[in-house]
Amino acid sequence: MTLFQERGYDKTTMRAIAKETGVSVGNAYYYFAGKEHLIQGFYDRIAAEHQVAVRDVLERESGLEARLAGVLHAWLDIAEPYHEFAAQFFKNAADPESPLSPFSPESEHAREAAIDVHREVLAGSKAKVPAELADVLPELMWLSQMGLVLYWIFDRSPDRERSRRLADRGARLTTRGVALARFRVLRPLVHEVHELFTDFLPGMAQTVTARKKPTK
C-alpha cells in the first residue's frame, strides 16, 4: 500500500510493485493479474477485519441505533490508517465502470461481506422488520455506509470527528426509517428507493441477482 500512497494508483506500476516486494515482474503477475487485484485484496482485508471488529458491539447491543452506530465507528477505526491512500485512488474508485468501484463485479466479495454485516445488525436488533424488507434494508444500509465513506475520504477535521458525527446521525436517521417501514403504506417507497439504486448502480443489480439465486 505504501507505493499507492506515495505515487497514487495511476502512477504505481506492477514493475514498481515487483521491485518493492523483491520479486520478478513475472512472479508478481503470477500472484496478481494486475494492480487492481491488489486493491481488491485490500478491500477484502478491510471487510474481514471489520467483521471481526463489530463482534463486540453486536453481542453487547440490541438497539438498532447503537448497533449500527457501533458498526460504522468500527469501520472508521479500521480505515483510518489508510485515509490518505483512499483519497489518492478515489477518482478511480468513483468510476462505476472501474474494477476498483465498490459497485463493480470485481468488488462483489467485499461488498457482500459488508452487506452481511448489516443483515446481522438488523437481525440481532429489537427492531421489527417486515419480512418483505429483510433483504432490501441491509442493502440500503450499506449504500448509506458508502455515503459515509465518501464523506470520510474528504474529511479533514481532527480525528475525522465530523465523519463520526455523521455516523451517529446516520444511524439515528436509519433507525427511524426502519421504524417507519413497519407501516405498510410506506413499504412501496422503500422498494422504489432500492430499485432506483439497483437500476443505476451496476453492482447493486448483480447483488440482487445473486441474492435471488436458489441455494443448493
Short mmCIF file of C-alpha atoms in Angstrom, two decimals:
data_model
loop_
_atom_site.label_atom_id
_atom_site.label_comp_id
_atom_site.label_asym_id
_atom_site.label_seq_id
_atom_site.Cartn_x
_atom_site.Cartn_y
_atom_site.Cartn_z
CA MET A 1 0.00 0.00 0.00
CA THR A 2 2.98 2.32 0.54
CA LEU A 3 3.61 2.73 -3.18
CA PHE A 4 -0.02 3.57 -3.85
CA GLN A 5 0.07 6.15 -1.07
CA GLU A 6 3.28 7.73 -2.35
CA ARG A 7 2.64 7.66 -6.11
CA GLY A 8 -1.11 7.32 -6.46
CA TYR A 9 -2.88 4.46 -8.18
CA ASP A 10 -2.28 5.53 -11.79
CA LYS A 11 1.49 6.03 -11.40
CA THR A 12 2.10 2.79 -9.50
CA THR A 13 3.18 0.08 -11.93
CA MET A 14 3.44 -3.68 -11.50
CA ARG A 15 7.18 -3.30 -12.17
CA ALA A 16 7.48 -0.92 -9.22
CA ILE A 17 5.42 -3.27 -7.05
CA ALA A 18 7.67 -6.19 -8.00
CA LYS A 19 10.80 -4.19 -7.16
CA GLU A 20 9.35 -3.08 -3.81
CA THR A 21 8.47 -6.65 -2.83
CA GLY A 22 11.72 -8.16 -4.11
CA VAL A 23 10.24 -10.44 -6.76
CA SER A 24 10.46 -10.53 -10.54
CA VAL A 25 7.79 -8.89 -12.65
CA GLY A 26 6.79 -12.33 -13.91
CA ASN A 27 6.28 -13.60 -10.37
CA ALA A 28 4.29 -10.50 -9.48
CA TYR A 29 1.91 -11.23 -12.35
CA TYR A 30 1.79 -14.89 -11.30
CA TYR A 31 0.28 -13.94 -7.95
CA PHE A 32 -1.74 -10.94 -9.12
CA ALA A 33 -3.21 -10.42 -12.59
CA GLY A 34 -2.77 -6.67 -12.18
CA LYS A 35 -2.53 -3.92 -9.62
CA GLU A 36 -6.33 -3.73 -9.36
CA HIS A 37 -6.22 -7.22 -7.84
CA LEU A 38 -4.00 -5.87 -5.07
CA ILE A 39 -6.65 -3.28 -4.31
CA GLN A 40 -9.34 -5.97 -4.30
CA GLY A 41 -7.22 -7.85 -1.77
CA PHE A 42 -7.11 -4.67 0.30
CA TYR A 43 -10.91 -4.38 0.10
CA ASP A 44 -11.29 -7.99 1.23
CA ARG A 45 -8.89 -7.47 4.13
CA ILE A 46 -10.75 -4.39 5.34
CA ALA A 47 -14.06 -6.28 5.10
CA ALA A 48 -12.67 -9.25 7.05
CA GLU A 49 -11.20 -7.01 9.76
CA HIS A 50 -14.49 -5.16 10.02
CA GLN A 51 -16.46 -8.38 10.51
CA VAL A 52 -14.20 -9.24 13.44
CA ALA A 53 -14.21 -5.72 14.91
CA VAL A 54 -18.02 -5.49 15.10
CA ARG A 55 -18.42 -8.67 17.14
CA ASP A 56 -18.26 -6.88 20.49
CA VAL A 57 -20.89 -4.23 19.73
CA LEU A 58 -23.24 -6.73 18.08
CA GLU A 59 -23.02 -9.06 21.06
CA ARG A 60 -23.46 -6.22 23.54
CA GLU A 61 -26.15 -4.05 21.97
CA SER A 62 -29.70 -4.91 20.94
CA GLY A 63 -30.93 -1.46 19.94
CA LEU A 64 -30.70 -0.85 16.20
CA GLU A 65 -29.25 2.65 16.51
CA ALA A 66 -26.49 1.55 18.89
CA ARG A 67 -25.67 -1.50 16.75
CA LEU A 68 -25.49 0.48 13.53
CA ALA A 69 -23.51 3.36 15.04
CA GLY A 70 -21.05 0.86 16.52
CA VAL A 71 -20.61 -0.86 13.18
CA LEU A 72 -19.97 2.44 11.39
CA HIS A 73 -17.49 3.62 14.02
CA ALA A 74 -15.69 0.28 13.80
CA TRP A 75 -15.26 0.80 10.07
CA LEU A 76 -13.90 4.31 10.62
CA ASP A 77 -11.40 2.93 13.16
CA ILE A 78 -10.14 0.24 10.79
CA ALA A 79 -9.96 2.52 7.75
CA GLU A 80 -8.26 5.48 9.46
CA PRO A 81 -4.65 4.37 8.77
CA TYR A 82 -5.49 4.31 5.06
CA HIS A 83 -7.17 7.71 4.86
CA GLU A 84 -4.57 9.37 2.65
CA PHE A 85 -4.40 6.29 0.44
CA ALA A 86 -8.18 6.38 -0.04
CA ALA A 87 -8.01 9.97 -1.20
CA GLN A 88 -5.27 9.02 -3.70
CA PHE A 89 -7.29 6.47 -5.62
CA PHE A 90 -10.81 7.83 -5.13
CA LYS A 91 -11.01 9.15 -8.69
CA ASN A 92 -10.53 5.57 -9.92
CA ALA A 93 -12.96 4.02 -7.46
CA ALA A 94 -15.59 6.67 -8.21
CA ASP A 95 -15.94 5.43 -11.80
CA PRO A 96 -18.81 2.87 -11.78
CA GLU A 97 -17.11 1.02 -14.66
CA SER A 98 -13.79 0.71 -12.83
CA PRO A 99 -12.93 -2.62 -11.17
CA LEU A 100 -11.99 -0.52 -8.14
CA SER A 101 -15.55 0.73 -7.74
CA PRO A 102 -17.34 -0.77 -4.72
CA PHE A 103 -20.22 -1.41 -7.14
CA SER A 104 -18.15 -3.39 -9.66
CA PRO A 105 -18.39 -7.16 -10.25
CA GLU A 106 -14.77 -7.44 -9.08
CA SER A 107 -15.73 -5.97 -5.69
CA GLU A 108 -18.60 -8.40 -5.15
CA HIS A 109 -16.89 -10.40 -2.39
CA ALA A 110 -16.08 -7.37 -0.24
CA ARG A 111 -19.48 -5.83 -0.99
CA GLU A 112 -21.36 -8.96 0.07
CA ALA A 113 -19.29 -9.21 3.26
CA ALA A 114 -20.22 -5.64 4.14
CA ILE A 115 -23.91 -6.19 3.40
CA ASP A 116 -23.82 -9.34 5.55
CA VAL A 117 -22.72 -7.19 8.48
CA HIS A 118 -25.78 -5.00 8.01
CA ARG A 119 -28.00 -8.07 7.78
CA GLU A 120 -26.64 -9.10 11.16
CA VAL A 121 -27.17 -5.59 12.53
CA LEU A 122 -30.85 -5.83 11.66
CA ALA A 123 -31.44 -9.48 12.51
CA GLY A 124 -29.99 -9.18 16.00
CA SER A 125 -31.77 -5.95 16.91
CA LYS A 126 -35.07 -5.37 18.66
CA ALA A 127 -36.38 -3.58 15.56
CA LYS A 128 -39.41 -5.14 13.93
CA VAL A 129 -38.51 -5.62 10.28
CA PRO A 130 -41.21 -6.63 7.77
CA ALA A 131 -40.27 -9.90 6.07
CA GLU A 132 -40.58 -8.33 2.62
CA LEU A 133 -37.87 -5.79 3.53
CA ALA A 134 -35.46 -8.17 5.28
CA ASP A 135 -33.18 -8.33 2.22
CA VAL A 136 -33.75 -4.83 0.88
CA LEU A 137 -32.95 -2.87 4.05
CA PRO A 138 -29.40 -4.24 4.61
CA GLU A 139 -28.51 -3.29 1.04
CA LEU A 140 -29.84 0.23 1.58
CA MET A 141 -27.94 0.43 4.87
CA TRP A 142 -24.75 -0.50 3.05
CA LEU A 143 -25.43 2.21 0.45
CA SER A 144 -25.80 4.66 3.31
CA GLN A 145 -22.42 3.49 4.61
CA MET A 146 -20.95 4.22 1.17
CA GLY A 147 -22.18 7.79 1.59
CA LEU A 148 -20.31 7.95 4.89
CA VAL A 149 -17.18 6.56 3.22
CA LEU A 150 -17.36 9.25 0.54
CA TYR A 151 -17.61 11.96 3.19
CA TRP A 152 -14.78 10.39 5.21
CA ILE A 153 -12.42 10.42 2.22
CA PHE A 154 -12.53 14.22 2.08
CA ASP A 155 -12.93 14.83 5.81
CA ARG A 156 -10.03 16.92 7.14
CA SER A 157 -11.46 17.51 10.62
CA PRO A 158 -9.28 16.44 13.59
CA ASP A 159 -9.57 12.67 14.16
CA ARG A 160 -12.24 12.65 11.46
CA GLU A 161 -14.64 13.99 14.10
CA ARG A 162 -17.19 15.15 11.52
CA SER A 163 -17.35 11.69 9.96
CA ARG A 164 -18.06 10.21 13.38
CA ARG A 165 -20.84 12.69 13.97
CA LEU A 166 -22.25 11.80 10.57
CA ALA A 167 -22.12 8.11 11.51
CA ASP A 168 -24.11 8.78 14.67
CA ARG A 169 -26.72 10.91 12.95
CA GLY A 170 -26.96 8.49 10.05
CA ALA A 171 -27.56 5.61 12.46
CA ARG A 172 -30.30 7.61 14.17
CA LEU A 173 -31.97 8.51 10.88
CA THR A 174 -31.76 4.92 9.60
CA THR A 175 -33.34 3.63 12.80
CA ARG A 176 -36.25 6.00 12.36
CA GLY A 177 -36.61 4.95 8.74
CA VAL A 178 -36.71 1.26 9.68
CA ALA A 179 -39.33 2.01 12.32
CA LEU A 180 -41.48 3.82 9.76
CA ALA A 181 -41.10 0.91 7.33
CA ARG A 182 -43.35 -1.12 9.62
CA PHE A 183 -46.26 0.83 8.18
CA ARG A 184 -47.47 -0.98 5.09
CA VAL A 185 -48.29 2.25 3.28
CA LEU A 186 -44.59 3.26 3.30
CA ARG A 187 -43.11 -0.05 2.16
CA PRO A 188 -43.58 0.63 -1.58
CA LEU A 189 -41.45 3.76 -1.14
CA VAL A 190 -38.63 1.68 0.36
CA HIS A 191 -38.82 -0.72 -2.57
CA GLU A 192 -38.82 2.19 -5.02
CA VAL A 193 -35.69 3.70 -3.49
CA HIS A 194 -33.99 0.31 -3.62
CA GLU A 195 -35.00 -0.19 -7.26
CA LEU A 196 -33.62 3.24 -8.12
CA PHE A 197 -30.16 2.27 -6.90
CA THR A 198 -30.43 -1.18 -8.46
CA ASP A 199 -31.21 0.30 -11.87
CA PHE A 200 -28.41 2.86 -11.87
CA LEU A 201 -25.59 1.15 -9.93
CA PRO A 202 -24.30 -1.93 -11.80
CA GLY A 203 -23.05 -3.74 -8.73
CA MET A 204 -26.38 -3.46 -6.96
CA ALA A 205 -28.17 -5.23 -9.80
CA GLN A 206 -25.64 -8.04 -9.54
CA THR A 207 -26.12 -8.23 -5.78
CA VAL A 208 -29.88 -8.57 -6.15
CA THR A 209 -29.49 -11.25 -8.83
CA ALA A 210 -27.11 -13.24 -6.64
CA ARG A 211 -29.45 -12.96 -3.67
CA LYS A 212 -32.38 -14.30 -5.67
CA LYS A 213 -30.50 -17.38 -6.88
CA PRO A 214 -31.81 -20.52 -5.15
CA THR A 215 -29.39 -22.11 -2.72
CA LYS A 216 -28.47 -25.73 -3.31
#
